[in-house]
XYZ file of C-alpha atoms in Angstrom:
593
model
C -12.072 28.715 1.795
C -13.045 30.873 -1.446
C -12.378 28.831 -4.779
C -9.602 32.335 -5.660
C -7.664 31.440 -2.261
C -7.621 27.817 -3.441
C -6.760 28.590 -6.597
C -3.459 30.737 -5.323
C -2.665 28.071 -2.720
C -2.459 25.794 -5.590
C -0.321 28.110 -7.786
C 2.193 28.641 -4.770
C 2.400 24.420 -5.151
C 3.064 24.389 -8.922
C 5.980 27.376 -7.973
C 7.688 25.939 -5.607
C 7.703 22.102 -7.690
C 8.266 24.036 -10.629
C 11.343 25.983 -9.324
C 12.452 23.053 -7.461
C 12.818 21.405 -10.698
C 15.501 23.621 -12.571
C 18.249 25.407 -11.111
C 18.307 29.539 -11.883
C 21.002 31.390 -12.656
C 20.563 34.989 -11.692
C 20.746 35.881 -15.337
C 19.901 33.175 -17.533
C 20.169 34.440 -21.170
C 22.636 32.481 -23.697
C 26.038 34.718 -23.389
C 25.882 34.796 -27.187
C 22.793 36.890 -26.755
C 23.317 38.642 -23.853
C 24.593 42.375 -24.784
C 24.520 45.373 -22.695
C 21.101 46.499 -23.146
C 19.670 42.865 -22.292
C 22.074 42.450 -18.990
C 21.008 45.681 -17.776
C 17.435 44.564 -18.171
C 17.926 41.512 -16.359
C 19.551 42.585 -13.937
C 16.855 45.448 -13.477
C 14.338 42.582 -13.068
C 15.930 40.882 -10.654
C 16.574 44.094 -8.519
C 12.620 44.942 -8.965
C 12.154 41.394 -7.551
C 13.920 41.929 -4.528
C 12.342 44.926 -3.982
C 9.518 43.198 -3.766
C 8.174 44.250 -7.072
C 7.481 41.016 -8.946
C 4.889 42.534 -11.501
C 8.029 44.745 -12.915
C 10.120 42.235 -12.363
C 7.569 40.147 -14.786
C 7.123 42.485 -17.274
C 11.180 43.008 -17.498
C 11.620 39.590 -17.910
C 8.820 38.964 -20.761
C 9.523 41.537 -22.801
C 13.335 40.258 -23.228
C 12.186 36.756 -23.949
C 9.849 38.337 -26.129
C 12.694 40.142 -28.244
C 15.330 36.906 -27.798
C 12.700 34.378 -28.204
C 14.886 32.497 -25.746
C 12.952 29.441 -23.754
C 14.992 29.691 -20.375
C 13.903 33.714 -20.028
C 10.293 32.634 -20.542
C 10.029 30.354 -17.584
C 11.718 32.728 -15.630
C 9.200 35.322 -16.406
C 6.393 32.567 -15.376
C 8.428 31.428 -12.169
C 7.947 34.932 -10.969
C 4.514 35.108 -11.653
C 3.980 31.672 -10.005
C 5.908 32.563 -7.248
C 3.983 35.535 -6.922
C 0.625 34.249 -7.612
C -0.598 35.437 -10.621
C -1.951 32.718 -12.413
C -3.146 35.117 -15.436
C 0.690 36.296 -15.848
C 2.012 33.106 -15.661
C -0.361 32.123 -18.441
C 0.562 34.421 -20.654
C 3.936 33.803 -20.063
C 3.687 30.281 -21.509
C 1.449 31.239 -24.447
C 3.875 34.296 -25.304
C 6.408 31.245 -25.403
C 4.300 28.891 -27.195
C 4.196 31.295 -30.046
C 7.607 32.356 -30.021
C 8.843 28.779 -30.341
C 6.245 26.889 -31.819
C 7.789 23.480 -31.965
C 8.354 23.315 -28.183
C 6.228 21.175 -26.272
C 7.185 22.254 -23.339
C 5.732 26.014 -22.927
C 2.130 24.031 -23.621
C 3.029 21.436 -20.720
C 3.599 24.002 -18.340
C 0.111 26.164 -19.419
C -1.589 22.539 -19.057
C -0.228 22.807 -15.354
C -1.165 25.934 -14.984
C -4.916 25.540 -16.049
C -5.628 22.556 -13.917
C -3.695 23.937 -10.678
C -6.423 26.946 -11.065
C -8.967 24.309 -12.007
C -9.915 26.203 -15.515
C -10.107 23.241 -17.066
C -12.302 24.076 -19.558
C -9.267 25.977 -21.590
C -7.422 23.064 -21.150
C -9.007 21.429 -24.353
C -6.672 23.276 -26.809
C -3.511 23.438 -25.292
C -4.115 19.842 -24.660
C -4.884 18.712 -28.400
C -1.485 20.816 -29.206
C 0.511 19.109 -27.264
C -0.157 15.583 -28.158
C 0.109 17.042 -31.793
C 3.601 17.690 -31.094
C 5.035 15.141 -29.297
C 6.915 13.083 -31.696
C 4.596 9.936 -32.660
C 7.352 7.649 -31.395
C 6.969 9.218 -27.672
C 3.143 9.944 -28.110
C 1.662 6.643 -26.325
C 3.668 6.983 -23.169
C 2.530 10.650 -23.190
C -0.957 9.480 -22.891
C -0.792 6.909 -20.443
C 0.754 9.690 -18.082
C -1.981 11.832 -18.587
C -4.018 10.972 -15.732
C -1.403 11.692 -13.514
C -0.584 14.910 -15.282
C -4.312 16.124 -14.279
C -4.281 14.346 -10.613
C -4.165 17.610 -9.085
C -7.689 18.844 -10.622
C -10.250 18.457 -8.518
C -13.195 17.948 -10.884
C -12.513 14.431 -11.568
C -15.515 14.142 -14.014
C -14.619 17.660 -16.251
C -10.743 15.822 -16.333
C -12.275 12.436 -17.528
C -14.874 14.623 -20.317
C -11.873 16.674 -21.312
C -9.592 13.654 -21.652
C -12.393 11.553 -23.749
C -12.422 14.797 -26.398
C -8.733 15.273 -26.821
C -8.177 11.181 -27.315
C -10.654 10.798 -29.553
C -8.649 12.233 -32.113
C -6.136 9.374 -31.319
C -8.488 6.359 -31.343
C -7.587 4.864 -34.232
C -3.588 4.797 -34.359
C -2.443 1.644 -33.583
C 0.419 2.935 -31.569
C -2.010 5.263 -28.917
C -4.995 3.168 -29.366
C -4.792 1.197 -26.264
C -3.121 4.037 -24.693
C -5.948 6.187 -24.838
C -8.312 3.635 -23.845
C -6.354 2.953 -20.393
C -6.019 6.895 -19.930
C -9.693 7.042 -20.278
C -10.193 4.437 -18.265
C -8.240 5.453 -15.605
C -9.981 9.085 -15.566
C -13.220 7.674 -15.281
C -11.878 5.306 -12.156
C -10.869 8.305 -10.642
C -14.426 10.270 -11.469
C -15.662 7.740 -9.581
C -17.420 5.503 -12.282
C -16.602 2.576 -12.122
C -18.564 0.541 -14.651
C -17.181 3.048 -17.500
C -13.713 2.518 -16.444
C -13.927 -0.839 -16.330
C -15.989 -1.116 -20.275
C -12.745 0.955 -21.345
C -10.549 -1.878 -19.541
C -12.029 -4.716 -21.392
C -11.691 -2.871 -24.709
C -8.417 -2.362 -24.136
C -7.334 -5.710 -23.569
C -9.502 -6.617 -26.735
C -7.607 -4.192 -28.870
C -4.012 -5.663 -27.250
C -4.215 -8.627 -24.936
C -0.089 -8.519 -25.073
C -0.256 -4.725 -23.327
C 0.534 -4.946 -19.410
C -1.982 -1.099 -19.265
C -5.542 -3.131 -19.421
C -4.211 -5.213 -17.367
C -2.812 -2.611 -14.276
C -6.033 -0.493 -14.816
C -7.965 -3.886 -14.084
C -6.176 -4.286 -11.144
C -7.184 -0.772 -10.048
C -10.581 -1.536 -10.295
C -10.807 -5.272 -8.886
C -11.750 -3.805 -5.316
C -14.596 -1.496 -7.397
C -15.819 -4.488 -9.705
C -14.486 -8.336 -9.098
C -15.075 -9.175 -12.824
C -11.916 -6.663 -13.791
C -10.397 -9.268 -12.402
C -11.135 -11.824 -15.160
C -8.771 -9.209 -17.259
C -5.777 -9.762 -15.193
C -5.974 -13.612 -14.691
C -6.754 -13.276 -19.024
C -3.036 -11.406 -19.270
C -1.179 -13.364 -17.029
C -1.841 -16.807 -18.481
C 0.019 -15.662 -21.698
C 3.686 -16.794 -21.935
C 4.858 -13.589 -22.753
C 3.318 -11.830 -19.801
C 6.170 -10.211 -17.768
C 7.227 -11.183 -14.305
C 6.442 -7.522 -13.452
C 3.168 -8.165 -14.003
C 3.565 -11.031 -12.032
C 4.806 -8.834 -8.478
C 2.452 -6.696 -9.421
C -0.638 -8.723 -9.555
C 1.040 -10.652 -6.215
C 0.983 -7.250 -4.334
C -2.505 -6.713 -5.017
C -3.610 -10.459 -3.889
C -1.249 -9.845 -0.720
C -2.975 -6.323 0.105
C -6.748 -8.547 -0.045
C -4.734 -11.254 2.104
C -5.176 -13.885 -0.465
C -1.699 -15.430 -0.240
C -2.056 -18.761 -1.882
C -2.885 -17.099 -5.034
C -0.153 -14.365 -4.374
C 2.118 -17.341 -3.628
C 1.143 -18.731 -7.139
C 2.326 -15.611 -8.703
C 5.608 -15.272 -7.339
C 6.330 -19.193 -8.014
C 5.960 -18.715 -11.650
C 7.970 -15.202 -11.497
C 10.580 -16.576 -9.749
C 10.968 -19.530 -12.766
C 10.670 -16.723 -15.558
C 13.640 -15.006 -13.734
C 15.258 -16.889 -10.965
C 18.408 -14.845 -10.307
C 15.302 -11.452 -9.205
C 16.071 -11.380 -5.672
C 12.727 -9.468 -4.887
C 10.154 -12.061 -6.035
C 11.918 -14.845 -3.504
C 11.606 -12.071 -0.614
C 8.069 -11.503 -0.829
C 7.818 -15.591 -1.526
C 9.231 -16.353 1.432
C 7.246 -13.964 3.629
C 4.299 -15.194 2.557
C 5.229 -18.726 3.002
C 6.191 -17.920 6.146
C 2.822 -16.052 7.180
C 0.845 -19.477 5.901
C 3.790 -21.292 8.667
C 4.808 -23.079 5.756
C 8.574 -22.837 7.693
C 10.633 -24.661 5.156
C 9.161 -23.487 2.579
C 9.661 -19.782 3.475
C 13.532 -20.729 4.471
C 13.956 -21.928 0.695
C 12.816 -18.676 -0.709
C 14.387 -16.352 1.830
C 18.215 -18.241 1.779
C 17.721 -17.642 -2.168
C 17.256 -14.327 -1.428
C 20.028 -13.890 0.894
C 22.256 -15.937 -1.975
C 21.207 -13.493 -4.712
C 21.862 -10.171 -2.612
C 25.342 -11.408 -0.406
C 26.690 -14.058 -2.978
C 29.758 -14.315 -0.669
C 27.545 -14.507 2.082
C 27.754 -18.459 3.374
C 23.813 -19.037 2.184
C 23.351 -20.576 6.215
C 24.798 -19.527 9.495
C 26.810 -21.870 11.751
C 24.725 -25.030 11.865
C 22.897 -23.951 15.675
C 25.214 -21.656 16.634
C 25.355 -17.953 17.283
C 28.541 -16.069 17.422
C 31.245 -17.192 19.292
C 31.501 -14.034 21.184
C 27.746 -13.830 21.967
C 27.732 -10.556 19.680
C 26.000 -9.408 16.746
C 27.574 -10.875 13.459
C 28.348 -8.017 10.968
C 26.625 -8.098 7.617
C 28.977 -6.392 5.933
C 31.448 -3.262 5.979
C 30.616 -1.261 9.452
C 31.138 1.700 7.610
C 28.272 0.881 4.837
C 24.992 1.114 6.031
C 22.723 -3.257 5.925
C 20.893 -3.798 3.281
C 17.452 -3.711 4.844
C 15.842 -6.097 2.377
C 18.509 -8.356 3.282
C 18.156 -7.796 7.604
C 14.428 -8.279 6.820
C 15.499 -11.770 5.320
C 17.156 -12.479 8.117
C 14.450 -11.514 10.684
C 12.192 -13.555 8.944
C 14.557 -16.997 8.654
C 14.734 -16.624 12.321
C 11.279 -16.697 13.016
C 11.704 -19.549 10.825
C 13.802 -21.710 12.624
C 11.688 -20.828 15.731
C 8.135 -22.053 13.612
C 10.369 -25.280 13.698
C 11.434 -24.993 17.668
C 15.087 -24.519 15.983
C 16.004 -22.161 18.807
C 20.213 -21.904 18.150
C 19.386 -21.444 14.699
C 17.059 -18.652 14.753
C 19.657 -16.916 17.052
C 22.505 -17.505 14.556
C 20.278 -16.028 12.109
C 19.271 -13.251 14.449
C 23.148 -12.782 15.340
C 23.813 -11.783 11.399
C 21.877 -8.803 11.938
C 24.095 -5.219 13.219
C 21.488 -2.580 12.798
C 21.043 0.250 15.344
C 17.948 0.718 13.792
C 16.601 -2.373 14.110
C 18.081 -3.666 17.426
C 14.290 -3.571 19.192
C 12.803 -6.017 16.338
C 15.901 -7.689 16.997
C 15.792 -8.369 20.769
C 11.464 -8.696 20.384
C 12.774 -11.856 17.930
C 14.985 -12.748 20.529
C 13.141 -12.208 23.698
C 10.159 -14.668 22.108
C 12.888 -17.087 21.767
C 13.368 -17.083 25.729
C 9.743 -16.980 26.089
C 9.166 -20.085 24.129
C 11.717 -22.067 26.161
C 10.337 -21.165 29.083
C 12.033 -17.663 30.311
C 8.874 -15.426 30.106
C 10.460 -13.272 32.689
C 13.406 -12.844 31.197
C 12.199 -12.214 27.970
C 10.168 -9.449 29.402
C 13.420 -8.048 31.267
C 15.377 -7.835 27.964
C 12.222 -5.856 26.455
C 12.297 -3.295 28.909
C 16.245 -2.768 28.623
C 16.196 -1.796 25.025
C 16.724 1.646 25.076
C 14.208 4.634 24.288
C 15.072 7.397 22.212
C 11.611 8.468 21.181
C 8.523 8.168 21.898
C 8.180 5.811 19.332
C 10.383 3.212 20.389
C 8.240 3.614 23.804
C 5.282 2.541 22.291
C 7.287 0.071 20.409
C 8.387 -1.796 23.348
C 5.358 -1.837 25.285
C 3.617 -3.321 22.112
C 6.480 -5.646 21.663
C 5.990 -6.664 25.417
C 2.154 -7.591 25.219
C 2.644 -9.203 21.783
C 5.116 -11.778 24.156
C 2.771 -11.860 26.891
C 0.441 -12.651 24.414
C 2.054 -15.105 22.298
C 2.199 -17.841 25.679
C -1.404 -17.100 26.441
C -0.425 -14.600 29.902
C -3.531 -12.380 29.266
C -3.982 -10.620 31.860
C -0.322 -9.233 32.428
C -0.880 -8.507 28.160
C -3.771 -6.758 28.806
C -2.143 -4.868 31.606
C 0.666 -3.650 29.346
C -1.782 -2.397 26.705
C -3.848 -0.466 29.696
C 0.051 1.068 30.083
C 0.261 2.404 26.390
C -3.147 3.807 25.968
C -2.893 5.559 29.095
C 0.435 7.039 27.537
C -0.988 6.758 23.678
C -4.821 7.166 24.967
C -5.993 8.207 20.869
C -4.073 5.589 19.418
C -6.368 3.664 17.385
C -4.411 0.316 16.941
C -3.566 0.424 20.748
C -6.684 0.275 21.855
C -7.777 -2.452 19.088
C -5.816 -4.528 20.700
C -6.369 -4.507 24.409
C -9.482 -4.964 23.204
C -8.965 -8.400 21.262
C -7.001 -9.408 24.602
C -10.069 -8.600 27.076
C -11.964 -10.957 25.026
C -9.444 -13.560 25.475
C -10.276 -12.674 29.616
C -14.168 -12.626 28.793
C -14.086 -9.098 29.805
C -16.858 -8.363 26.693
C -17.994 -5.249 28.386
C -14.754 -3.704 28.330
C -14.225 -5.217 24.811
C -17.167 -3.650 23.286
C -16.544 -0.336 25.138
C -12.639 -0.300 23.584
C -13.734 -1.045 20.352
C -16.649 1.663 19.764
C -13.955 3.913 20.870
C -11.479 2.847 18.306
C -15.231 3.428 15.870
C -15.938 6.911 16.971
C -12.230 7.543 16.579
C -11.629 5.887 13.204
C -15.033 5.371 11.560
C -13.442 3.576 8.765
C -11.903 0.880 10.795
C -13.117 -1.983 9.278
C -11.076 -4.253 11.892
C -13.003 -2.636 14.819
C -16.396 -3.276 13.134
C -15.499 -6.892 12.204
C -14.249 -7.572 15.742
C -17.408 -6.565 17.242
C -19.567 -7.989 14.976
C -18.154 -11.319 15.549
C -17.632 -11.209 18.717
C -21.747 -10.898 19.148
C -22.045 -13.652 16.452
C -20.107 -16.183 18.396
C -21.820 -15.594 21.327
C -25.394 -15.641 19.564
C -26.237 -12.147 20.449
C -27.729 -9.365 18.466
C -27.327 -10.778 15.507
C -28.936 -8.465 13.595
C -26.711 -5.860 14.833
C -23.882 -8.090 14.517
C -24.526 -8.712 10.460
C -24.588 -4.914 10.030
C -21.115 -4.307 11.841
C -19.458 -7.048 9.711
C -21.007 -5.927 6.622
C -19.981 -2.426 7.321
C -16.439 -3.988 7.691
C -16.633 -5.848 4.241
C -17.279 -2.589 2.880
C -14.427 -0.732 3.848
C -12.365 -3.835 3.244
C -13.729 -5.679 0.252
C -12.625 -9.415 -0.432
C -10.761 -9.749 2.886
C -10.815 -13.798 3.687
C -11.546 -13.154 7.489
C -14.111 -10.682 7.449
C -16.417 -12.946 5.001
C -15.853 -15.567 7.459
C -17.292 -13.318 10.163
C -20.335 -13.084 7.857
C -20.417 -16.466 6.883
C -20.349 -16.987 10.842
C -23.141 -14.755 11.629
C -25.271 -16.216 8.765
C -24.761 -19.728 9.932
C -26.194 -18.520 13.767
C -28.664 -17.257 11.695
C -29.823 -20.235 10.479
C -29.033 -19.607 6.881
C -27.257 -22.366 5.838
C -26.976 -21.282 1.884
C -25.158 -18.424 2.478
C -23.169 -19.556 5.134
C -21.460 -22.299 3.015
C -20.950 -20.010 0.370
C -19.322 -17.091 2.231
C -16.978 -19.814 3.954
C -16.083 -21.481 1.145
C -15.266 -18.300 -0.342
C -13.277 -17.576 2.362
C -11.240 -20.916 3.058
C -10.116 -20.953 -0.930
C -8.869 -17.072 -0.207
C -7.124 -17.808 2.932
C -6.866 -21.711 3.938
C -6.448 -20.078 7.620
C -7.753 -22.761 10.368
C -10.005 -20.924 12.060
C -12.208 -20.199 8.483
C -11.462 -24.094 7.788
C -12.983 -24.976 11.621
C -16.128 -22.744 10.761
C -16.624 -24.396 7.355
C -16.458 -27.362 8.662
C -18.894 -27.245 11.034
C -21.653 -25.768 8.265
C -20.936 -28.854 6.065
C -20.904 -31.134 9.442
C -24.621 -29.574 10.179
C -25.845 -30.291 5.997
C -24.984 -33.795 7.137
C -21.845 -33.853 4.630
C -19.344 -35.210 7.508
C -16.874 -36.407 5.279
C -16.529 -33.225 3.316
C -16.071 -31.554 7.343
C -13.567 -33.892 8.192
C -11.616 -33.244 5.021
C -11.908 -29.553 5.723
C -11.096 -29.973 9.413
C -7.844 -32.411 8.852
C -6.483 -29.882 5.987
C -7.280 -27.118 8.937
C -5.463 -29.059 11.380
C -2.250 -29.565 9.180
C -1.934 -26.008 9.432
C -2.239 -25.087 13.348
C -2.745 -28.600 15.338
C -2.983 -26.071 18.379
C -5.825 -23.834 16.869
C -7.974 -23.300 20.026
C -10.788 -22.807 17.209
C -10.762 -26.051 15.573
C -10.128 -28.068 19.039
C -13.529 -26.523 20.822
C -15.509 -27.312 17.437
C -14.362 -30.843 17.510
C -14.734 -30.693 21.325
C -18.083 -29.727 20.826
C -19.140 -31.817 18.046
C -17.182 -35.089 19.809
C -15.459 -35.328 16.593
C -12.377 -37.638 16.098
C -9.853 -36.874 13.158
């Protein structure tokens, strides 16, 4: 598409937010200044607009903010120009009402919106330098940490990072915009895709303010980029006076790269700087809950509940459900649940079922009266059955929850294989998926995962062939390319081809705990010992999971340091005694713990 038609495409985008933003009278002039002659002239503008004439209509409207020099007559005169797509118009629209009312800031705003929706940024210098001139000094910092976002929409990322390191020079050595302007820059440069500048800019401005939570947020934008902007954030946070914001903020980030003990150690110390937060213990106890750490999670999630529902009773019936055998309400029927609050009590029942507390994960599940929720609901409820024994049954209840898109199609047929699944019945599973990609045949995460459970039936052929689909489909997949890999570095094969899937993998998903144990797998077939330990000891203090703790402890078992493996192994163990992992390495090995 020509850069002009871009240009206008963008301009209809900065109309319609623009307009969006402020509600228009038909005539919007001050009735203290509107006489005869200036209603007729309004009025005559707005009849030339619906005639289609928005270039009178303009010029109608100018001229009378012109002779009024009143603000709201201006950026009607540039709405219609917008609307219309003249960028030129609109332009002189806001510099006609720059220099009319000179102390405004906000006719200069609007031309800096202008000028980088048509991508002219070089005129955006002076404009820009005016407008941090005027904002009051008081309001100037937060100005300039906004200004990345105000240029987001340019799409010369480099030109918006050049012109932002010219108009902040000027402001380099206030002490109130200082650090500001060094996280603005920063941020620009991030987004120009340097890294190594941004992350300079980070360190010196966490050296100029180490109390400032902007170093620190703009490090954690750049930890995937460059690991070391991580020593910035770890720097901030072990001040007392760093905020628990910080705190979920940081724990969001370690979440996202799966690293949930240190994300646990986060929201432990936010939750003592401000117990009586509900969200901190909510995120707490999912985590907890995805490490199985049952108890633990039920702690932080019947906090939760206790903060949100006060005069909520913090447990239900001691294993009971409902007398009645129906939902429990959560609160008025007429006021829609609190979805943080059903989440909680989703995740106490799969709690109580970690613990084989069967009655009490249904009297948490019978809190929950949600329309919207009722197929999580009866999934929760249907593994319940399963685990005592009723896989039929569970699968019957599945399959009566009714459709209403095809959404909730796919959602039950994923909800049925995940049971089928979940007590090992692979072949039905895999059956099921067959079902949903034959209904869903592009969906990406479908087919991932009838192709995890034909591995579980040694069907590799058909494993391999599912996942280069799911490549060609999604190259950036890094799942797909981890699965593979490892799949052919557990078997021994193509290992060479196997290291360059996984490392693909780690490049589309840097840090994550189980794809450097894939490569700390594939090294160790390799014969590389070095690397292996290191990448799975990497790994294990990520994500303690027990299938990373089984490999590491079989590359410390083969460096002949057996009591370091069996240290690994029984820590492994006391997460998932029924890790089919761990038992065929200490199988194999003819280990005893």
């Amino acid at each position: 598409m020509p850069e002009v038609s871009r240009g206008r495409q963008r301009l209809a985008a900065l109309a319609l937010s623009l307009v969006c933003s402020t509600a228009w009278a038909e005539v919007p002039a001050p009735r203290s200044a509107l006489d005869a002659p200036l209603f007729y002239q309004l009025l005559l503008g707005e009849m030339e607009l619906r005639n289609s004439q928005p270039g009178q209509a303009f010029q109608l409207y100018l001229d009378a903010a012109r002779r009024t020099r009143d603000g709201q007559l201006f950026r009607r005169a540039m709405d219609i120009a917008l609307q219309a797509r003249a960028g030129r118009e609109a332009l002189d629209a806001t510099r006609a009402w720059a220099e009319a009312m000179p102390d405004s800031t906000e006719p200069v705003r609007l031309e800096l919106q202008i000028l980088t929706a048509l991508n002219q940024l070089d005129a955006a210098g002076e404009p820009l330098a005016a407008l941090l001139t005027k904002t009051p000094a008081a309001e100037r910092g937060n100005l300039i940490a906004a200004l990345p976002r105000f240029f987001e929409r340019a799409t010369d990322k480099r030109r918006t990072a050049e012109l932002l390191d010219t108009a902040l020079a000027a402001h380099a050595g206030s002490a109130d915009t200082r650090t500001p302007a060094l996280v603005a820059r920063g941020r620009a440069w991030l987004a120009a895709g340097d890294p190594d500048r941004a992350l300079d800019l980070a360190r010196d401005s966490a050296a100029d303010d180490p109390a400032a939570p902007g170093p620190a947020l703009l490090a954690m934008e750049l930890r995937t980029q460059r690991p070391e902007a991580e020593a910035i954030v770890t720097a901030h946070l072990a001040r007392p006076d760093a905020e628990p914001a910080m705190r979920l903020a940081w724990a969001r980030v370690l979440t996202a790269a799966q690293r949930y003990p240190d994300a646990i150690a986060q929201l432990e110390a936010a939750t003592r700087q401000q117990p009586d937060q509900a969200q901190p213990w909510l995120m707490l106890g999912a985590l907890q809950l995805e490490l199985r750490h049952a108890d633990a999670a039920e702690l932080a999630l019947k906090r939760y509940v206790a903060l949100v529902q006060p005069d909520l009773p913090a447990s239900p019936p001691s294993g009971t459900a409902e007398s009645d055998g129906k939902p429990g309400e959560t609160a008025d029927t007429d006021t829609p649940p609190d979805q943080g609050l059903v989440q909680a009590w989703l995740m106490l029942a799969q709690a109580a079922e970690q613990r084989a507390d069967f009655p009490g994960a249904e009297a948490w599940l019978a809190r929950i009266d949600d329309p919207q929720r009722a197929l999580e609901v009866q999934a929760r409820r249907a593994s319940l059955m399963a685990r005592q024994g009723n896989v039929d049954g569970a699968v019957a209840s599945l399959r009566q929850v009714p459709e209403r898109s095809p959404a909730d199609a796919r959602a039950k047929l994923v909800a049925e294989a995940q049971l089928l699944r979940d007590v090992k019945r692979w072949q039905p599973a895999y059956d099921v998926f067959a079902r949903a990609v034959e209904r869903f045949p592009e969906d990406v995460d479908l087919l991932y995962e009838q192709a995890m459970v034909a591995e579980k039936l040694d069907r590799l052929p058909d494993m391999e062939r599912l996942l280069r689909r799911v490549i060609e489909l999604q190259p950036e997949h890094g799942h797909a390319h981890n699965a593979l890999g490892y799949s052919l570095a557990d078997r021994g094969e193509r290992l060479d081809e196997a290291r360059t899937l996984i490392r693909k993998a780690l490049d589309l998903m840097p840090g994550d705990p189980f794809i450097t144990d894939s490569l700390g797998w594939v090294e160790y077939r390799l014969g590389n010992l070095d690397e292996a330990e290191r990448l799975l000891s990497q790994a294990w203090a990520s994500r303690p999971d027990t299938e990373i703790g089984a490999h590491l402890g079989e590359v410390l078992w083969a460096r002949g340091r057996q009591d370091e493996a069996r240290r690994i192994w029984r820590q492994a163990q006391s997460r998932d005694q029924a890790n089919e992992v761990l038992r065929e390495t200490l199988a194999r090995l003819q280990v005893g713990l």
